[in-house]
Coordinates of C-alpha atoms and ligand atoms in Angstrom, one line a residue:
X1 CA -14.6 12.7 -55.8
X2 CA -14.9 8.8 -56.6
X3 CA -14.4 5.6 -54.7
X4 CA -14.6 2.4 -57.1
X5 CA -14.9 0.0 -54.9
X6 CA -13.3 -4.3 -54.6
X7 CA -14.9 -6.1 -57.0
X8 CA -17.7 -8.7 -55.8
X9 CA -18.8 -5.6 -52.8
X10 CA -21.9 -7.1 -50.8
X11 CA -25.0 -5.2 -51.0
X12 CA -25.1 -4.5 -47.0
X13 CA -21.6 -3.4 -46.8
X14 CA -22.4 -1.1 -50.0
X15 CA -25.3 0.5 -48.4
X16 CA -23.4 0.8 -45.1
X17 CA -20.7 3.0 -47.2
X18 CA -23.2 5.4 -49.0
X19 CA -24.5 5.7 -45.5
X20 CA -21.7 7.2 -44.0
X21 CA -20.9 9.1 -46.7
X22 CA -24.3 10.7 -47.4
X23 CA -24.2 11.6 -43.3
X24 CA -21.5 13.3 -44.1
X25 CA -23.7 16.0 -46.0
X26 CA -22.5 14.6 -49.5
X27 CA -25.0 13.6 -52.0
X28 CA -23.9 10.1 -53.8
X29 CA -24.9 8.4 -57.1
X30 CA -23.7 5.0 -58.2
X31 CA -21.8 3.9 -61.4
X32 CA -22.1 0.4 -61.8
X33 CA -19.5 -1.0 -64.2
X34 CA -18.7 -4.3 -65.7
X35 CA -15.8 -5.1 -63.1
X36 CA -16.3 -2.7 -60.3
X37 CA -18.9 0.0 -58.5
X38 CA -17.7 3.5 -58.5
X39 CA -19.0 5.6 -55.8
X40 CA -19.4 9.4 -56.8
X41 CA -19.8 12.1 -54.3
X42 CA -21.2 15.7 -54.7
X43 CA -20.6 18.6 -53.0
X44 CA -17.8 20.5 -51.6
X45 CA -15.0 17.9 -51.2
X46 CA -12.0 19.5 -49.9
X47 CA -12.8 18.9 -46.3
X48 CA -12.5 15.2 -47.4
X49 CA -9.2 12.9 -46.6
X50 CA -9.3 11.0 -49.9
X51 CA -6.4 8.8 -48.1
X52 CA -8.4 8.3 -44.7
X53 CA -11.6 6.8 -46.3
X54 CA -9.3 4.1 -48.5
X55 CA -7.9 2.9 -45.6
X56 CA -10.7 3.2 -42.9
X57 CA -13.2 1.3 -45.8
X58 CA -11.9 -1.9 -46.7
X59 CA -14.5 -2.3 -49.4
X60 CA -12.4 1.0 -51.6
X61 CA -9.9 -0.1 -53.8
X62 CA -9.0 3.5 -54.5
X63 CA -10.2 7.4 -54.5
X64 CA -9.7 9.8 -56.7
X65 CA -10.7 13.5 -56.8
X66 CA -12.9 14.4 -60.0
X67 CA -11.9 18.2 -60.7
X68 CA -14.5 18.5 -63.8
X69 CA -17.7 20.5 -62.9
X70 CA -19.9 17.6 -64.7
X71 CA -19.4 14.2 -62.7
X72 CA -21.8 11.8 -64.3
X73 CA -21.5 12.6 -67.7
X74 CA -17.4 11.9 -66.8
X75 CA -15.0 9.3 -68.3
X76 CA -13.8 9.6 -65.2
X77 CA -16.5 8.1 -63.1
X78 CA -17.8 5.4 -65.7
X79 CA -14.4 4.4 -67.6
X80 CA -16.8 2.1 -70.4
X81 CA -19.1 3.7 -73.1
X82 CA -22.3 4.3 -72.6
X83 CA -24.5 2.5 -75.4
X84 CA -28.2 3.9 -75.8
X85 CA -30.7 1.8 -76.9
X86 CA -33.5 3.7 -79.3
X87 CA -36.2 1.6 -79.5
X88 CA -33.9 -1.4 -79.8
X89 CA -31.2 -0.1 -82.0
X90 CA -28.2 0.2 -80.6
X91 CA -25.8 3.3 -80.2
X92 CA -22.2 3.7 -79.0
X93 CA -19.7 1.6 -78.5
X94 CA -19.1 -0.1 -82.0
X95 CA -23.1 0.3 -82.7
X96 CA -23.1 2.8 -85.4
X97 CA -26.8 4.2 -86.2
X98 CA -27.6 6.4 -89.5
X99 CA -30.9 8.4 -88.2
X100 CA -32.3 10.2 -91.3
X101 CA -35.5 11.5 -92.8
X102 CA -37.5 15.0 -93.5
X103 CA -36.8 18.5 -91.4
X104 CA -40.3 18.9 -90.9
X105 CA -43.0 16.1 -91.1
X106 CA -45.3 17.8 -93.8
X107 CA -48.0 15.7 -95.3
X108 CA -48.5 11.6 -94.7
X109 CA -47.6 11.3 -98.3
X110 CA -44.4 12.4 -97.5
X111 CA -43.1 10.6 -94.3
X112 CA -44.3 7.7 -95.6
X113 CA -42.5 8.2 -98.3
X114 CA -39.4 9.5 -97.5
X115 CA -39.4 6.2 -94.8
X116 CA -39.4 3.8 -96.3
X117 CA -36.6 5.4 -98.9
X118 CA -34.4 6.1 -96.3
X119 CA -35.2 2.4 -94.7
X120 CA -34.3 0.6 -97.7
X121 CA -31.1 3.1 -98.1
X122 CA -30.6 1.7 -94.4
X123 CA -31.3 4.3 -92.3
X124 CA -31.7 2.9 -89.0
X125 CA -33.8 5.8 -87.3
X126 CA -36.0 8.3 -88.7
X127 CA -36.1 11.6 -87.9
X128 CA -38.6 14.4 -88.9
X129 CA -39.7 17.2 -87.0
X130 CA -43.3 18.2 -85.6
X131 CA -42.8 21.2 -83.3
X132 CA -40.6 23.0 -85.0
X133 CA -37.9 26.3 -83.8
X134 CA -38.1 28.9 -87.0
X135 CA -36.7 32.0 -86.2
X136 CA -39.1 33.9 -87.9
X137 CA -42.6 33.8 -86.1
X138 CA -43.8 33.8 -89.4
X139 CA -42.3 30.6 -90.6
X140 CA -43.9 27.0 -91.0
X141 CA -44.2 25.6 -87.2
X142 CA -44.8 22.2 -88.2
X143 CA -47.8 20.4 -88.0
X144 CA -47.0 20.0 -84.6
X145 CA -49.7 17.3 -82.8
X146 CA -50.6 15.8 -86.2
X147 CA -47.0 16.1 -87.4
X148 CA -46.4 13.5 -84.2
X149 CA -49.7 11.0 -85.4
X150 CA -48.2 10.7 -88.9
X151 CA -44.6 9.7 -87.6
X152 CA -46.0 7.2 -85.0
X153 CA -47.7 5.8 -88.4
X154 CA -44.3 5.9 -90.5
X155 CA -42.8 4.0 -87.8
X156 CA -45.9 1.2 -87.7
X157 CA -45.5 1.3 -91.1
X158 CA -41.5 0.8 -91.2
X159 CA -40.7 -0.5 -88.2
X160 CA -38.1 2.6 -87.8
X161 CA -37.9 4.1 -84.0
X162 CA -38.0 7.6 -84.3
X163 CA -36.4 10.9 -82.9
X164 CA -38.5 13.9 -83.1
X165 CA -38.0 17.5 -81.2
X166 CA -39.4 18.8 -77.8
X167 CA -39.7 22.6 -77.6
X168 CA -40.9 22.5 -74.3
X169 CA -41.7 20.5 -71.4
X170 CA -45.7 21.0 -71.4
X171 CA -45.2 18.9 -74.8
X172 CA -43.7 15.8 -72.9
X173 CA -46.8 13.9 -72.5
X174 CA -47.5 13.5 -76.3
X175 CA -43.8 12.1 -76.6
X176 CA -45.5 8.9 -75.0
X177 CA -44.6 6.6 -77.9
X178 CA -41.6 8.6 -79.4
X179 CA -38.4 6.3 -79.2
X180 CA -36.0 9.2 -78.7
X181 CA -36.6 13.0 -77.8
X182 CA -34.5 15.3 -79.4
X183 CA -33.5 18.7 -77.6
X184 CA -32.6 20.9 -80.4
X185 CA -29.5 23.2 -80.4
X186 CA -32.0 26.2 -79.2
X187 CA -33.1 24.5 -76.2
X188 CA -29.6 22.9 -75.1
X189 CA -29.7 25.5 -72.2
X190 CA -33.2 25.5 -71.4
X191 CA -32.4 23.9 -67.8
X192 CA -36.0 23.1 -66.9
X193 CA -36.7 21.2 -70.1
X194 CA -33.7 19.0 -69.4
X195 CA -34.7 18.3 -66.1
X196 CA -37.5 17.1 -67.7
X197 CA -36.3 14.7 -70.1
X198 CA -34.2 13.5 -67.1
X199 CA -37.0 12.7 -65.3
X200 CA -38.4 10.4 -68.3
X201 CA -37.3 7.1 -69.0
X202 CA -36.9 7.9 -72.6
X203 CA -33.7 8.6 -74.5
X204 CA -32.5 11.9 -74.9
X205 CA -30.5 13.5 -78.8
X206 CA -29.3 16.6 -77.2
X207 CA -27.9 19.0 -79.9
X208 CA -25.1 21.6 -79.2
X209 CA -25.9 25.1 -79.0
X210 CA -25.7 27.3 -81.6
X211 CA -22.5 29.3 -79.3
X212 CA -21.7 26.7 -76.5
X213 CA -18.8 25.6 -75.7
X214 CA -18.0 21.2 -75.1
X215 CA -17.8 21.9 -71.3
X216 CA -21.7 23.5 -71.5
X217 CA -22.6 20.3 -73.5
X218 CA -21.4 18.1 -71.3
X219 CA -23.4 20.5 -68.2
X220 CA -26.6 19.7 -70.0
X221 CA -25.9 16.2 -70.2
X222 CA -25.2 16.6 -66.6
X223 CA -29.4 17.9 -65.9
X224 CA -30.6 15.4 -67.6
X225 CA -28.1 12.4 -66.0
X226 CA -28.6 13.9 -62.5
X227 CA -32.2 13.3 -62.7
X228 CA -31.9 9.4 -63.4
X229 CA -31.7 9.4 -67.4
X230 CA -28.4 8.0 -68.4
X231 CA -29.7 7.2 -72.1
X232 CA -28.3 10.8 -73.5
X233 CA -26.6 11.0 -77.0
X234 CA -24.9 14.0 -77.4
X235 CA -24.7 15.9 -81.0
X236 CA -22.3 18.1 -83.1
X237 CA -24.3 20.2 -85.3
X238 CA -21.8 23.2 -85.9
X239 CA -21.3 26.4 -84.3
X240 CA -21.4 29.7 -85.2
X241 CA -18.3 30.9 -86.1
X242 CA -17.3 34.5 -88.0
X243 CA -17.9 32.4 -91.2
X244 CA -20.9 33.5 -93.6
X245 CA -20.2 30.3 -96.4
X246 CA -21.5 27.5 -94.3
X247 CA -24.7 28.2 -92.1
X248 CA -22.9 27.0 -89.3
X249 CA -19.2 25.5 -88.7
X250 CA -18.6 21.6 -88.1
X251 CA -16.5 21.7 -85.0
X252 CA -15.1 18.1 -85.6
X253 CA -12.8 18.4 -83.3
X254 CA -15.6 18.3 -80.8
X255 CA -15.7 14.3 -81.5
X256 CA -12.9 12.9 -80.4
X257 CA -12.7 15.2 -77.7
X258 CA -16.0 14.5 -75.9
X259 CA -15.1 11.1 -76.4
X260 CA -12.2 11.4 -74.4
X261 CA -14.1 13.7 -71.5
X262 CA -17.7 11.5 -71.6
X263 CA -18.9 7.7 -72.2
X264 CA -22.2 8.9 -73.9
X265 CA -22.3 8.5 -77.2
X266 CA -21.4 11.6 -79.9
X267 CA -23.1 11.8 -82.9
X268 CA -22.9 14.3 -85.9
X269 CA -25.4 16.3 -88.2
X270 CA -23.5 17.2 -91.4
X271 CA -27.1 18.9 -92.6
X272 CA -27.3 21.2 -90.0
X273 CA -23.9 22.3 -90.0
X274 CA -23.4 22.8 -93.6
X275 CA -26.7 24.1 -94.5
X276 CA -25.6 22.9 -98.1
X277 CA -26.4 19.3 -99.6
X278 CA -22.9 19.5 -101.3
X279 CA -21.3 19.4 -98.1
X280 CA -23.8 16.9 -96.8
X281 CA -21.4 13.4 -98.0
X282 CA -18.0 15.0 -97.8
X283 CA -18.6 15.8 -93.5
X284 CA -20.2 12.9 -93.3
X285 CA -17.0 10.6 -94.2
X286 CA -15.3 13.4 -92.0
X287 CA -17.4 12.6 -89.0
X288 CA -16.7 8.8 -89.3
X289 CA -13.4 9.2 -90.0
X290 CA -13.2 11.3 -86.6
X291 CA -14.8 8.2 -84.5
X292 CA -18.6 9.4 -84.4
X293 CA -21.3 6.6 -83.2
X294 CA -23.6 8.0 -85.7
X295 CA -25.1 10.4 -88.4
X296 CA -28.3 12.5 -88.4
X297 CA -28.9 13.6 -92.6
X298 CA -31.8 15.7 -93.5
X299 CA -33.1 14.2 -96.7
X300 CA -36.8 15.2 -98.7
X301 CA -38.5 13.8 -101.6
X302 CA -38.7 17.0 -103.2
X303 CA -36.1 19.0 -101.4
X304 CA -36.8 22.2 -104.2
X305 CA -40.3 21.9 -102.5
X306 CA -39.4 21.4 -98.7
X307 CA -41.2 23.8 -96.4
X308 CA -37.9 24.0 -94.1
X309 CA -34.3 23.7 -94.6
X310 CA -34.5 22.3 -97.9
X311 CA -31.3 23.7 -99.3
X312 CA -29.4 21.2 -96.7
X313 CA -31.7 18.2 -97.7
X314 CA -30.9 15.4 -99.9
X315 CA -33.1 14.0 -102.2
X316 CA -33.7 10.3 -102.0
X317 CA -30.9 9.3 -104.7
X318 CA -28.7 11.2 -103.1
X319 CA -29.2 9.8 -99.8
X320 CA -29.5 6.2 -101.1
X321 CA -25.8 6.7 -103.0
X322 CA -24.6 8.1 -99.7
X323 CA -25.6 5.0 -98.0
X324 CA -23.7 2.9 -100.2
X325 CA -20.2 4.8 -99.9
X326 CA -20.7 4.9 -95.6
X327 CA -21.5 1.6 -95.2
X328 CA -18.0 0.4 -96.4
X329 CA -16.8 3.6 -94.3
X330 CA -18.7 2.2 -91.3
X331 CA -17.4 -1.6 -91.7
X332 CA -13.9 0.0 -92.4
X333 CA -13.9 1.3 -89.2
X334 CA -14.9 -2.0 -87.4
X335 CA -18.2 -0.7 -86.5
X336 CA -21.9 -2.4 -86.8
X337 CA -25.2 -0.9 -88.0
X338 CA -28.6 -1.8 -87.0
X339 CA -29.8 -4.4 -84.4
X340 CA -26.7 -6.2 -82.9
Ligands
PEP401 C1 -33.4 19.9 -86.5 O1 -32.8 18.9 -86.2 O2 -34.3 20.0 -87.3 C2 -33.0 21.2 -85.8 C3 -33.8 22.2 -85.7 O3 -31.7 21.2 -85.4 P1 -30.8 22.2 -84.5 O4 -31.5 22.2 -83.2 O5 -29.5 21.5 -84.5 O6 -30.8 23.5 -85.2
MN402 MN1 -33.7 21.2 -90.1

C-alpha cells in the first residue's frame, strides 16, 4: 500500500506520519519524487482502511493499494525512472550507455587493448570478467584477483568505469574501486549475495536467470533495493527456451514490459543471448528499437583465440562498425550517450 503525500509536506509532520504508521506494526520506506513523497508500507495490509487514513491525515493526497509482491522496484511507488550513475555515466531515462569489452580479462596486453578500441568505438563502460562462472570445473576461471588489478589499470588508463562480476559475497571487499558490480544470470537467485550488494553503496548490473521468469527479476531487484541500494540496472540476456540454434533466446519482450512494471533501468546483452557474433548487430538494433537504456557486447582482439565465449565476441572492426550504425540508432530514438 502507498500514500503520496501534498506536495511541500514538512519534515515534523512527515515523521509524525511514519510514526503512526510504523506503530501500527508496518514497516515503511520513502520514495522521494520530483513533485511529491510516496509513503510505502509493508506487511499485511488488509486490516488497513485505505479511506480512513486519507481523511484522518491531512498531509495524504491519496492511497492506493500496491497488489505486486515487489514494492520498491514498482512503477507504482516511484512513477519517474530511475537513472543510475556508473562512475559518472549516466543510465536510464534518455542516458543510453554501450558497456563493452572482453568475457574474461586474460592478459594486460589485452584489456588494455581491447579498451581503448572499444573507447574510441565509444563504448562508454568496459566490461571484462575476473571471477568467472564456467560450467565445467575444468574451464578457465579467470584470473580472478589479478584479473581485478589489470581492469582498475584499463580504467586509469582509459578513463572507462567498469562492470565486472561477483560470484560471491566473500569477494565484495576487493570490489572497492569497481564502478558497477555485476550479478551474473547464475547468481540472480543467490538471495544472500544480493543482500549483499544492497548493503553496498555501489551500483548493481543484475542479469536474468538463465529460467526466471520477469516477476523473479524484479524480486531480486527487490533484495538488493530493500537493503538501501536503489542504483540497480536490470539485464535481458536470454532464456532458455526448447531452442538448440541460439545458446539462449532473447526475450525482447522482456523490455518494454519491465519498463512498464519498474523505473530501474533495463538493459540488454545481445552476446549472451545469441552466443553467435552474427546475431550480435541484428539484436542489438532490436534491443534499441524495443526502448532499452543500454547494451552490454562481448568483443576480443583475437576472438578465434579467446579463452571464453569467443564464438559470441566481436573483433574490434566489428564492434567499431557496430558503433557507427547504433549511434544514429541511439540519436534516432532521442536518446544521449556518455556524460550528460
Ligand atoms: C558474463 O557477462 O560474462 C556472464 C557470465 O553473463 P551471464 O551471467 O549472463 O551468463
Ligand atoms: Mn561471457
Amino acid at each position: 500500500m502507498i500514500f503520496v503525500l501534498k506536495p511541500g509536506v514538512s519534515k515534523p509532520d512527515l515523521d509524525l506520519f511514519i510514526q503512526k504508521i510504523e506503530a501500527r506494526g508496518f514497516k515503511t520506506f520513502l520514495s522521494t519524487g520530483t513533485d511529491h513523497t510516496v509513503v510505502c508500507l509493508i506487511g499485511n495490509t488488509a486490516t488497513i482502511d485505505l479511506d480512513a487514513v486519507v481523511q484522518t491525515n491531512n498531509i495524504v493526497e491519496y492511497g492506493k493499494r500496491v497488489t505486486e509482491p515487489y514494492k520498491a522496484v514498482n512503477r507504482t511507488v516511484h512513477p519517474e525512472d530511475t537513472v543510475v550513475n556508473a562512475g559518472g555515466v549516466l543510465i536510464g531515462e534518455g542516458m543510453f550507455q554501450v558497456i563493452s569489452g572482453p568475457c574474461s580479462v586474460e592478459s594486460e596486453d589485452q584489456i588494455i587493448k581491447v579498451a581503448k578500441s572499444v573507447k574510441a568505438s565509444g563504448a562508454t563502460l568496459l566490461r571484462g570478467g575476473a571471477f568467472k562462472p564456467r560450467t565445467s570445473p575444468y574451464a578457465f576461471m579467470g584470473l580472478q584477483e589479478d584479473g581485478l588489478r589489470l581492469l582498475l589499470m584499463a580504467k586509469r588508463e582509459t578513463g572507462l568505469p567498469i562492470v565486472t562480476e561477483v560470484m560471491n559475497q566473500t569477494q565484495l571487499p576487493l570490489f572497492e574501486d569497481v564502478d558497477v558490480i555485476q550479478v551474473g544470470a547464475r547468481n540472480m537467485q543467490n538471495f544472500d549475495l544480493l543482500r549483499e550488494v544492497g548493503r553496498s553503496n555501489k551500483p548493481v548490473l543484475l542479469k536474468r536467470g538463465l529460467a526466471n521468469t520477469l516477476e523473479e527479476l524484479l524480486m531480486s531487484a527487490e533484495y538488493i533495493m530493500s537493503e538501501g541500494n536503489s542504483q540497480v540496472i536490470l539485464c535481458e540476456r536470454g532464456i532458455r527456451t526448447f531452442e538448440t540454434s541460439t545458446r539462449n533466446t532473447l526475450d525482447l519482450s522482456a523490455v518494454p514490459l519491465l519498463k512498464q512494471k519498474t523505473h530501474l533501468p533495463v538493459i540488454v546483452d545481445p552476446s549472451h543471448a545469441a552466443g553467435l557474433r552474427g546475431l550480435v548487430a541484428p539484436l542489438a538494433r532490436a534491443a534499441i528499437a524495443v526502448g532499452a537504456d543500454g547494451l552490454m557486447i562481448e568483443t576480443h582482439n583475437d576472438p578465434a583465440k579467446a579463452l571464453c565465449d569467443g564464438a559470441q565476441s566481436l573483433d574490434l572492426v566489428q564492434f567499431n562498425d557496430l558503433m557507427d550504425d547504433l549511434k544514429l540508432r541511439i540519436a534516432f530514438e532521442g536518446k544521449l550517450m556518455g556524460t550528460a
